[in-house]
PDB file of C-alpha atoms in Angstrom:
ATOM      1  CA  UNK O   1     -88.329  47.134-144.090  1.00 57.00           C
ATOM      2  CA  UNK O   2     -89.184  50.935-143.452  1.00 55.00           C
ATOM      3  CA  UNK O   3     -92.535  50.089-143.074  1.00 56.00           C
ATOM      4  CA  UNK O   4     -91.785  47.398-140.520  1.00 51.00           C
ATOM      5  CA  UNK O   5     -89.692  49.929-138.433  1.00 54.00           C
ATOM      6  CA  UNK O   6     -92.559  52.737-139.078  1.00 56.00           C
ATOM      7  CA  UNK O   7     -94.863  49.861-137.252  1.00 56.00           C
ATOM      8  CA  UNK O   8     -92.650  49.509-134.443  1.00 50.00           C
ATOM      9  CA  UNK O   9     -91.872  52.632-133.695  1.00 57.00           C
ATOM     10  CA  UNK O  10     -95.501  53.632-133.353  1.00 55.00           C
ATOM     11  CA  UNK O  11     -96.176  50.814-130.678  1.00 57.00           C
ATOM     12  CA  UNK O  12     -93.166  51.678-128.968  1.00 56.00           C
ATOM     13  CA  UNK O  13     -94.277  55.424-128.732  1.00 52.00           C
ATOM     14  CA  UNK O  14     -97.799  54.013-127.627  1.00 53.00           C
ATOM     15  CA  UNK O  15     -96.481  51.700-125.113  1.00 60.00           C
ATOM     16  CA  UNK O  16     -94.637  54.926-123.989  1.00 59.00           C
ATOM     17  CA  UNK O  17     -97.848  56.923-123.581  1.00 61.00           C
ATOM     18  CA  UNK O  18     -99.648  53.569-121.744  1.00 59.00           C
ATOM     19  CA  UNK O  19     -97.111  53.953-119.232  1.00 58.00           C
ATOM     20  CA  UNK O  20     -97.720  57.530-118.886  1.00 61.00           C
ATOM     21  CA  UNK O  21    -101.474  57.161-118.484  1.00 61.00           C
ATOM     22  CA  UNK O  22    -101.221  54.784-115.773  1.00 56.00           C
ATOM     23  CA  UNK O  23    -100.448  56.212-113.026  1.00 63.00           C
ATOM     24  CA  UNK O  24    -103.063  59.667-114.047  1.00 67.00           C
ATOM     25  CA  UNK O  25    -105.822  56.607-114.113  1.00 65.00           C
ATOM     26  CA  UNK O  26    -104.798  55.258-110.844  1.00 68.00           C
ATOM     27  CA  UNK O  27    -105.052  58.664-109.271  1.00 78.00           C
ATOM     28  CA  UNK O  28    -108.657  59.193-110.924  1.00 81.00           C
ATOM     29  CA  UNK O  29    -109.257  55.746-109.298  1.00 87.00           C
ATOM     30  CA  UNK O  30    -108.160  57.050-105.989  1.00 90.00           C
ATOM     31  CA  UNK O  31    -110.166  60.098-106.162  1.00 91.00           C
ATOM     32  CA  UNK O  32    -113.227  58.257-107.500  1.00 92.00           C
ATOM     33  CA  UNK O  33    -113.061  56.144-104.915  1.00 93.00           C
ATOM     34  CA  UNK O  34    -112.572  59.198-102.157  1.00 93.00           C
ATOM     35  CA  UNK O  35    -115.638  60.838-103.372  1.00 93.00           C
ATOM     36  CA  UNK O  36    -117.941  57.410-102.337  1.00 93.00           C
ATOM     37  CA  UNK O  37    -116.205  57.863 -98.915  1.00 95.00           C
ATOM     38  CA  UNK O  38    -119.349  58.745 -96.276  1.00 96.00           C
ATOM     39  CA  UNK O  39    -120.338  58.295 -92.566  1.00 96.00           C
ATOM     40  CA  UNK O  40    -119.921  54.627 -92.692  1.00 97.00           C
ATOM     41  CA  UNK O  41    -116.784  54.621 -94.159  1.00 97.00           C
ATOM     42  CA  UNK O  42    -115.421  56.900 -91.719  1.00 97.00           C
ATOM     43  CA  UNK O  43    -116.762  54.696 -89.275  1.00 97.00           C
ATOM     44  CA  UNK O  44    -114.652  52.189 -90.705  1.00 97.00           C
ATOM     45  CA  UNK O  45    -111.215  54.172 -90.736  1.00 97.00           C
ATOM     46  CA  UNK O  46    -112.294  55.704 -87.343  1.00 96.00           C
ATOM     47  CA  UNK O  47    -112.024  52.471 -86.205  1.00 96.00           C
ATOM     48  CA  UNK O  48    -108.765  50.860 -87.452  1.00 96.00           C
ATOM     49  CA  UNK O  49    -107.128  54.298 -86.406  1.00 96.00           C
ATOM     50  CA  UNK O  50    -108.219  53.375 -83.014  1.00 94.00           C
ATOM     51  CA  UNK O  51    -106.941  49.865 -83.259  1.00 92.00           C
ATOM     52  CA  UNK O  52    -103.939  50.473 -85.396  1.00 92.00           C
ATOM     53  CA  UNK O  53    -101.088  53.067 -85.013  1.00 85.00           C
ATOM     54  CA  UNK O  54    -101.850  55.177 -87.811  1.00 93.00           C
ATOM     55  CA  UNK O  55    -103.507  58.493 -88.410  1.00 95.00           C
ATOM     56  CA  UNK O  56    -107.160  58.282 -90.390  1.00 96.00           C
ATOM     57  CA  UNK O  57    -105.663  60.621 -92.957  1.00 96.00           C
ATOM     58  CA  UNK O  58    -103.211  57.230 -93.736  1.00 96.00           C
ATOM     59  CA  UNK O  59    -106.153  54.852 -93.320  1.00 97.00           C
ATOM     60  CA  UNK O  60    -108.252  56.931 -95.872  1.00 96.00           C
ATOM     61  CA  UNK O  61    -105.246  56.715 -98.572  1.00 96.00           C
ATOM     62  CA  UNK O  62    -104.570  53.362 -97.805  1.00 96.00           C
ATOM     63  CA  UNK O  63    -108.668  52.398 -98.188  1.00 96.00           C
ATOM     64  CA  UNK O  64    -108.553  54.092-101.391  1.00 95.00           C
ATOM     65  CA  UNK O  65    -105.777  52.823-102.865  1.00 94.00           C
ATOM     66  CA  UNK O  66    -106.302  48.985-102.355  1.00 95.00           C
ATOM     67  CA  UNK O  67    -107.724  47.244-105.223  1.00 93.00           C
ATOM     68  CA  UNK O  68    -109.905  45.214-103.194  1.00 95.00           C
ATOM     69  CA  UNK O  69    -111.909  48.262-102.498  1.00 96.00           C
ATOM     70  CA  UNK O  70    -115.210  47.004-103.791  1.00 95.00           C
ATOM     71  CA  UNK O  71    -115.606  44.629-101.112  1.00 96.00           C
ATOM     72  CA  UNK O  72    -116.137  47.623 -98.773  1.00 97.00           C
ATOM     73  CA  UNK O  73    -119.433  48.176-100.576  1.00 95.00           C
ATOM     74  CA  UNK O  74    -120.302  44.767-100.985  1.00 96.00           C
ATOM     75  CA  UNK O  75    -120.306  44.415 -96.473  1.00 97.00           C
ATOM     76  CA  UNK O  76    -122.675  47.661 -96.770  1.00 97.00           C
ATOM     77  CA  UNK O  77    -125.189  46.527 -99.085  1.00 95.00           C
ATOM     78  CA  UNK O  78    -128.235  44.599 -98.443  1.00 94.00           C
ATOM     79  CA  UNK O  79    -127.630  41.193 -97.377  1.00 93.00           C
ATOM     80  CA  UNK O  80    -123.800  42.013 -98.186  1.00 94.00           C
ATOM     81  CA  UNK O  81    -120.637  40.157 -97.144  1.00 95.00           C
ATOM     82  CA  UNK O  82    -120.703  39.251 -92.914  1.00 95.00           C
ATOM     83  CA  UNK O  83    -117.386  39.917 -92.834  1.00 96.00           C
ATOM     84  CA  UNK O  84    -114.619  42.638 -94.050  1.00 97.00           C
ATOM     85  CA  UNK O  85    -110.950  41.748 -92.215  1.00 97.00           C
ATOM     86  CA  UNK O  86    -108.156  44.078 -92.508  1.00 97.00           C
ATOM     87  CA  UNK O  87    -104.407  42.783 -92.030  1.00 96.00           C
ATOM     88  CA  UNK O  88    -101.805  44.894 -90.911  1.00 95.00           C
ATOM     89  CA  UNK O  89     -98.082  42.810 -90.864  1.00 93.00           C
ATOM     90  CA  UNK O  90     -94.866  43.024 -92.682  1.00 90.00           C
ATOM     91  CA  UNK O  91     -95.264  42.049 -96.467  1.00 88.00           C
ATOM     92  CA  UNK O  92     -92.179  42.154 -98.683  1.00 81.00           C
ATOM     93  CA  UNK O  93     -91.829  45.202-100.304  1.00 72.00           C
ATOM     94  CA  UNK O  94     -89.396  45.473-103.344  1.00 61.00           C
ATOM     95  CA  UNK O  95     -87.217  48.639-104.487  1.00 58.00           C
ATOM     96  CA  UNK O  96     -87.723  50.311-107.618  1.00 54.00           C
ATOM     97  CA  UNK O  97     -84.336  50.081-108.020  1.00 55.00           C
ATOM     98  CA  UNK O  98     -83.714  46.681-107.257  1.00 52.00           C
ATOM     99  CA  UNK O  99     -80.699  44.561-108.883  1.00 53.00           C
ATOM    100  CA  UNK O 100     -79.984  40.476-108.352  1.00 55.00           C
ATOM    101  CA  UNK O 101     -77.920  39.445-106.274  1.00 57.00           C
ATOM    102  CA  UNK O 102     -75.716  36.563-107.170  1.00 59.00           C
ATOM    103  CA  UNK O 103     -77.757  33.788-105.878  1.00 57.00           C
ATOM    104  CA  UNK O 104     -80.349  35.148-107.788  1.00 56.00           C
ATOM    105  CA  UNK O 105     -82.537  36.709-105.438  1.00 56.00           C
ATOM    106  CA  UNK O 106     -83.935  40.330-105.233  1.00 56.00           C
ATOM    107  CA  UNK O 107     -83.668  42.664-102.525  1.00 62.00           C
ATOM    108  CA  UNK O 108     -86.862  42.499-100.527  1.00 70.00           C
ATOM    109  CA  UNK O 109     -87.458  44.274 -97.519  1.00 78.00           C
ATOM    110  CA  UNK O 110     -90.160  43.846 -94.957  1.00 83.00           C
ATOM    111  CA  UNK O 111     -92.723  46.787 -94.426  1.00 88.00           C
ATOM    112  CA  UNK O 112     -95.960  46.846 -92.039  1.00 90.00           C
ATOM    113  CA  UNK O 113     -98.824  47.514 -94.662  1.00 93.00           C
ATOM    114  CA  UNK O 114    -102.746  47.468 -93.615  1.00 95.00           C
ATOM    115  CA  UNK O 115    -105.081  45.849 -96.547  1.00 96.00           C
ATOM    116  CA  UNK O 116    -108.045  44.283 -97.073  1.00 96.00           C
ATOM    117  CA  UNK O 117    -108.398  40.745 -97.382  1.00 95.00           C
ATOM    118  CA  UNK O 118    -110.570  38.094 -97.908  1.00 93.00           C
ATOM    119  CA  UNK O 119    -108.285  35.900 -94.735  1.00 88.00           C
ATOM    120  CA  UNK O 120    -107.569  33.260 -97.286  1.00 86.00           C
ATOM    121  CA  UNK O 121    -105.258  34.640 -99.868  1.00 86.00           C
ATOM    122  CA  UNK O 122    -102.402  36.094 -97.692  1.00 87.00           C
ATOM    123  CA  UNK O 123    -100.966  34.468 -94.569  1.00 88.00           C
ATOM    124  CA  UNK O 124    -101.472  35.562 -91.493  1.00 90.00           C
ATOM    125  CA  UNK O 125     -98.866  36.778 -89.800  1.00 90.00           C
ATOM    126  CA  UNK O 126     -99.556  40.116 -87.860  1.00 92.00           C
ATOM    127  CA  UNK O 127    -102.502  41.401 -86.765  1.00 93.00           C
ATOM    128  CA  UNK O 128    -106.554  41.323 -87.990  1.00 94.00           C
ATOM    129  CA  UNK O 129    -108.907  43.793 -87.635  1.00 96.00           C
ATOM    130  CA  UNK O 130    -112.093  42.456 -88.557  1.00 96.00           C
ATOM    131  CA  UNK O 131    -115.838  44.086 -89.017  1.00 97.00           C
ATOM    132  CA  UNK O 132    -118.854  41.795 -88.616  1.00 96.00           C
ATOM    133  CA  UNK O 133    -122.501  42.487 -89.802  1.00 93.00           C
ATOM    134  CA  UNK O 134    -125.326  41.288 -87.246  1.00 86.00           C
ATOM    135  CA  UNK O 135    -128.053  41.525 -90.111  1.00 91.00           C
ATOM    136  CA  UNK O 136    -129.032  41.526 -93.421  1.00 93.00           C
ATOM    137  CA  UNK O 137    -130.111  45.109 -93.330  1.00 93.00           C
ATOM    138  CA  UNK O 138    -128.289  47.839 -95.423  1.00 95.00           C
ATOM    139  CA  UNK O 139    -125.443  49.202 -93.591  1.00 96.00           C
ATOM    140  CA  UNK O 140    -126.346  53.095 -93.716  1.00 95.00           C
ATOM    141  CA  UNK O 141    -124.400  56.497 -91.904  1.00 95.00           C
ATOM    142  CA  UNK O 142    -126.678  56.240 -89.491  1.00 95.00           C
ATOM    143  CA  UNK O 143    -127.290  52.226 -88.350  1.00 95.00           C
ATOM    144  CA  UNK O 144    -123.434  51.332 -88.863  1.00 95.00           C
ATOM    145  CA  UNK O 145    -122.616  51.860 -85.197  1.00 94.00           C
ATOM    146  CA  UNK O 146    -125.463  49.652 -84.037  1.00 93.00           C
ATOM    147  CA  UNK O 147    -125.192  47.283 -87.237  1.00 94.00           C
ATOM    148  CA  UNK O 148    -121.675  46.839 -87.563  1.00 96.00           C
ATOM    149  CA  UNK O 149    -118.919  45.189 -84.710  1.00 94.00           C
ATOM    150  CA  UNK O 150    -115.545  45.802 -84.945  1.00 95.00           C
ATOM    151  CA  UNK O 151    -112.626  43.968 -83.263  1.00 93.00           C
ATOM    152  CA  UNK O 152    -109.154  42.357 -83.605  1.00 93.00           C
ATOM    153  CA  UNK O 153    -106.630  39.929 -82.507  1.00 89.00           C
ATOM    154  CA  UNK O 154    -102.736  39.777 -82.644  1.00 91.00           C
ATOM    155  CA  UNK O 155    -100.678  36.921 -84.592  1.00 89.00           C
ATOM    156  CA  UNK O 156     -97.403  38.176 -84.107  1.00 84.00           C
ATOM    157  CA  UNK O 157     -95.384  35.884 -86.041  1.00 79.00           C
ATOM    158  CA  UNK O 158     -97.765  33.982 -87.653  1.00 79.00           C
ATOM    159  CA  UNK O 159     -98.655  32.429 -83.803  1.00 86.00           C
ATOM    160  CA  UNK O 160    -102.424  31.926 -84.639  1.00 87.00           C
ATOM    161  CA  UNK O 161    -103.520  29.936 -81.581  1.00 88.00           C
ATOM    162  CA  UNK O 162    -102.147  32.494 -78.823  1.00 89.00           C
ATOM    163  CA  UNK O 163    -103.757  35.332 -80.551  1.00 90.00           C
ATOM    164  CA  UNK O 164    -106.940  33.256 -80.584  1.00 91.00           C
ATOM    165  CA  UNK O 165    -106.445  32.247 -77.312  1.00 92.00           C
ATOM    166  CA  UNK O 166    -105.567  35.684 -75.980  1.00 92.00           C
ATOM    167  CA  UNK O 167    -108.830  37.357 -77.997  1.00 92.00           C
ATOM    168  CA  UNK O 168    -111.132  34.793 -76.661  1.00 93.00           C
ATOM    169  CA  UNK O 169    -110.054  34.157 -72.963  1.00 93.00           C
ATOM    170  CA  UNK O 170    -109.092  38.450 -72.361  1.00 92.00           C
ATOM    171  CA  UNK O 171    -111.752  39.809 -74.494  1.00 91.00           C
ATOM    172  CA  UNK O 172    -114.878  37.972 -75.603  1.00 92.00           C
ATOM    173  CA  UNK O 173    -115.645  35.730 -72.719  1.00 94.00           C
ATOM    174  CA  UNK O 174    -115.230  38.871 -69.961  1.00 94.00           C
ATOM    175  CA  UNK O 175    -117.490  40.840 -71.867  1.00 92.00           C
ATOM    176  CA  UNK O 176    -119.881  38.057 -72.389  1.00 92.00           C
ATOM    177  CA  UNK O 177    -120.131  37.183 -68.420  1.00 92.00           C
ATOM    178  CA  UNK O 178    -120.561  41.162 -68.111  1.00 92.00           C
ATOM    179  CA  UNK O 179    -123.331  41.335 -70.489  1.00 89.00           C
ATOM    180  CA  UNK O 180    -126.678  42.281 -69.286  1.00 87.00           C
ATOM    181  CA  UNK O 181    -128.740  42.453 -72.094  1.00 86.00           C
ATOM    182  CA  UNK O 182    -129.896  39.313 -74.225  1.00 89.00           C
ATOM    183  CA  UNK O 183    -132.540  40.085 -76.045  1.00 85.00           C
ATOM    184  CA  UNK O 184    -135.460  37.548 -75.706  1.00 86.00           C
ATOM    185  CA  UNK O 185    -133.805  35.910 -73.423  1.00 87.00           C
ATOM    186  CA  UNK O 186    -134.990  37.866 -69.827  1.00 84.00           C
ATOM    187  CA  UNK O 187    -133.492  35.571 -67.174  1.00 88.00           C
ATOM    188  CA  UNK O 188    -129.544  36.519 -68.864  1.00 88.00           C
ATOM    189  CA  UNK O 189    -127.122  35.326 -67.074  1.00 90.00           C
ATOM    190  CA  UNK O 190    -129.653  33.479 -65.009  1.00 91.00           C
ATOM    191  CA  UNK O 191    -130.686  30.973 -67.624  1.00 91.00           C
ATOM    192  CA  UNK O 192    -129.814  27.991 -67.776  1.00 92.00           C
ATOM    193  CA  UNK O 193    -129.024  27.923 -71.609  1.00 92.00           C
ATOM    194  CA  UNK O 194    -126.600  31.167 -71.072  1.00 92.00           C
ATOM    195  CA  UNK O 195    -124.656  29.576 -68.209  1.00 93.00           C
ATOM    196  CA  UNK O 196    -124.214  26.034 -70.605  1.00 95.00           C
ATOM    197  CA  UNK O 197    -123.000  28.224 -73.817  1.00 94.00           C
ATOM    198  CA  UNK O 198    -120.593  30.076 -71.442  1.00 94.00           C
ATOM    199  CA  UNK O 199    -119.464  26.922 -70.360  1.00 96.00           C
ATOM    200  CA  UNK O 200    -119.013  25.611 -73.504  1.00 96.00           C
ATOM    201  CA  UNK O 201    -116.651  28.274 -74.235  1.00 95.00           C
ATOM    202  CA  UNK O 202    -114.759  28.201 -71.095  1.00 95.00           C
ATOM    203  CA  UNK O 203    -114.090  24.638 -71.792  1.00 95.00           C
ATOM    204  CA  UNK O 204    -113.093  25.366 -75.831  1.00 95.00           C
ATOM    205  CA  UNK O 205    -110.543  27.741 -74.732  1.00 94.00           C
ATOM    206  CA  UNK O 206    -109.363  25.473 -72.150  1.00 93.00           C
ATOM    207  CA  UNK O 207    -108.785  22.962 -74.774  1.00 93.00           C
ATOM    208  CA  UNK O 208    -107.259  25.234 -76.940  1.00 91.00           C
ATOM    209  CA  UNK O 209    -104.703  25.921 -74.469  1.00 91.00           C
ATOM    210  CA  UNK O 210    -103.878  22.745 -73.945  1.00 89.00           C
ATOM    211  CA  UNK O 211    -103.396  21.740 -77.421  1.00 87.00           C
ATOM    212  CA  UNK O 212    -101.102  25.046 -77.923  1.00 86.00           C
ATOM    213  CA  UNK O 213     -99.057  24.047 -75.320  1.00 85.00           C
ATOM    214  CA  UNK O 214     -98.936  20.599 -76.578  1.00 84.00           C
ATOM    215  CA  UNK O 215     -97.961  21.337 -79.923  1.00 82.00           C
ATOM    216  CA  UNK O 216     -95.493  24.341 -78.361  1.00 79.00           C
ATOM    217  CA  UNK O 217     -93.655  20.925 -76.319  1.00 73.00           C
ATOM    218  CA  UNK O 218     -93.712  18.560 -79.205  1.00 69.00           C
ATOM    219  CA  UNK O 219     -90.658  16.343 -79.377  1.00 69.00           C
ATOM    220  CA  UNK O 220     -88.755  16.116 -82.494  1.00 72.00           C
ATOM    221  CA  UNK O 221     -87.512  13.117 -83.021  1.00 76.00           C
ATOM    222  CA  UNK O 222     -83.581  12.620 -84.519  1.00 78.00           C
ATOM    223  CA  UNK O 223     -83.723  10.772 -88.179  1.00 79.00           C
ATOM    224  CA  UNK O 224     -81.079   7.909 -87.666  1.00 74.00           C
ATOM    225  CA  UNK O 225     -79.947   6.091 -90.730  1.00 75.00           C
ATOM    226  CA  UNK O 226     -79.923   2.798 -88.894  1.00 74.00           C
ATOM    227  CA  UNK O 227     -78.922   0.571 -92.255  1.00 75.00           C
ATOM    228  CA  UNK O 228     -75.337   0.772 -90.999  1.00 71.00           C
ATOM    229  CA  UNK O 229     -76.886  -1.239 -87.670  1.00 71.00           C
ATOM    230  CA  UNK O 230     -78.677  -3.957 -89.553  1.00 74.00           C
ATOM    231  CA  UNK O 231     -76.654  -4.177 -93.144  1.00 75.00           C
ATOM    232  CA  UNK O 232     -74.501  -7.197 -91.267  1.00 75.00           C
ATOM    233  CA  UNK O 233     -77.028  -8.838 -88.549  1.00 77.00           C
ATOM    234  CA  UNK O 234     -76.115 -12.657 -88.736  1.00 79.00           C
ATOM    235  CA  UNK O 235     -76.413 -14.009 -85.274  1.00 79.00           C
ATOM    236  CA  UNK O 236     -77.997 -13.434 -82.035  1.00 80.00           C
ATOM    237  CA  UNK O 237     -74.879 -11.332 -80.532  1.00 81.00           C
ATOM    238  CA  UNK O 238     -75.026  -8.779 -83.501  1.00 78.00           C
ATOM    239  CA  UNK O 239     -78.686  -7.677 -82.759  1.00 78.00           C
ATOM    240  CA  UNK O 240     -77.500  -7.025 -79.107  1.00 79.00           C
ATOM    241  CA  UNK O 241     -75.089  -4.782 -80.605  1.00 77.00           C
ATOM    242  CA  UNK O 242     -77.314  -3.087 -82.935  1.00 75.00           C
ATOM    243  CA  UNK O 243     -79.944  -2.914 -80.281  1.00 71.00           C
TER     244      UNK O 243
END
């Protein structure tokens, strides 16, 4: 009916303008967003340029344009998140432009991306940069530096327990045996409860080791249909055979 056909072709017009609108709201998003940038964010993007090969003009727009941006300001505020981790791997990224192909797949192509993640969503696959708080205390422009640690560890290929191993054994336990300052505890390196922790951790990277290289050796074992071997056993000299 005309009136039916006057209906749809107002939603199709209006779909027409939503589609239109989108990406002008994702660029006030973008700017919104770039306007709450301050000194602790460019901490933040100081940092991963550092750590990552890419300028801090690409780690602003790529900050800005992930949607999980809110969890930035949930690590800064009072008794916030401990934790903010970054990922930077290949994810599959999709053309525009993209057809099937015959076996019904689409063409996806692999592209290094940094974003933010909560580390249990996404595999892991690449490389983490991670932030930790050591308080509860607002994270502010001028305390991030002393509130705030930054480091990372590679995956590549998804190998979790090298990069682990690597992190720990290369970087964390060499600065630990070089640190001089721990806090209450005046003795350092000296005390007795230091040298047992260090110890301790010594001894869990040790066994981490060991269990990569274990699981790195396994054996896989052959799957044998053996019901041809036993379908016909009826004496003695037939399970020599099978055996």
């Amino acid at each position: 009916t005309p009136i039916l056909q006057s209906t749809v072709r107002k939603s199709i017009a209006l779909s027409s303008e939503s589609r239109k609108e989108l990406p002008k709201q994702a660029k006030v998003t973008k700017e919104e967003r770039r306007a709450q940038i301050d000194g602790r964010h460019r901490y933040l993007i100081s940092r991963l340029a550092d750590g990552i090969d890419l300028s801090e003009q690409q780690v602003e727009e790529i900050i800005v344009s992930d949607d999980k941006f809110q969890l930035i300001e949930q690590f800064f505020a009072p008794s916030g998140l401990k934790k903010l981790l970054f990922f930077y791997q290949d994810v599959l990224q999709q053309k525009s432009n993209a057809s099937l192909r015959p076996d019904g797949s689409t063409n996806n192509l692999p592209q290094k991306k940094l974003f933010i993640t909560m580390g249990s969503t996404e595999d892991f696959t690449g490389t983490c940069a991670f932030f930790l708080r050591t308080s509860d205390e607002v994270v502010t422009a001028s305390n991030v530096s002393q509130e705030v640690n930054f480091g990372m560890f590679d995956c590549t290929n998804g190998n979790i327990l090298q990069g682990l191993e690597f992190f720990l054994s290369q970087i964390m336990i060499p600065a630990l045996k070089s640190q001089q300052n721990w806090g209450a505890v005046k003795e350092g390196l000296k005390n007795s409860q230091i040298q047992e922790f260090l110890y301790a951790v010594d001894k869990f990277v040790s066994t981490l080791s060991s269990s990569r290289q274990n699981i790195e050796d396994k054996i896989q074992l052959t799957k044998v249909d053996i019901d041809i071997y036993v379908r016909n056993l009826q004496n003695p000299s037939d399970y020599i055979t099978a055996g």
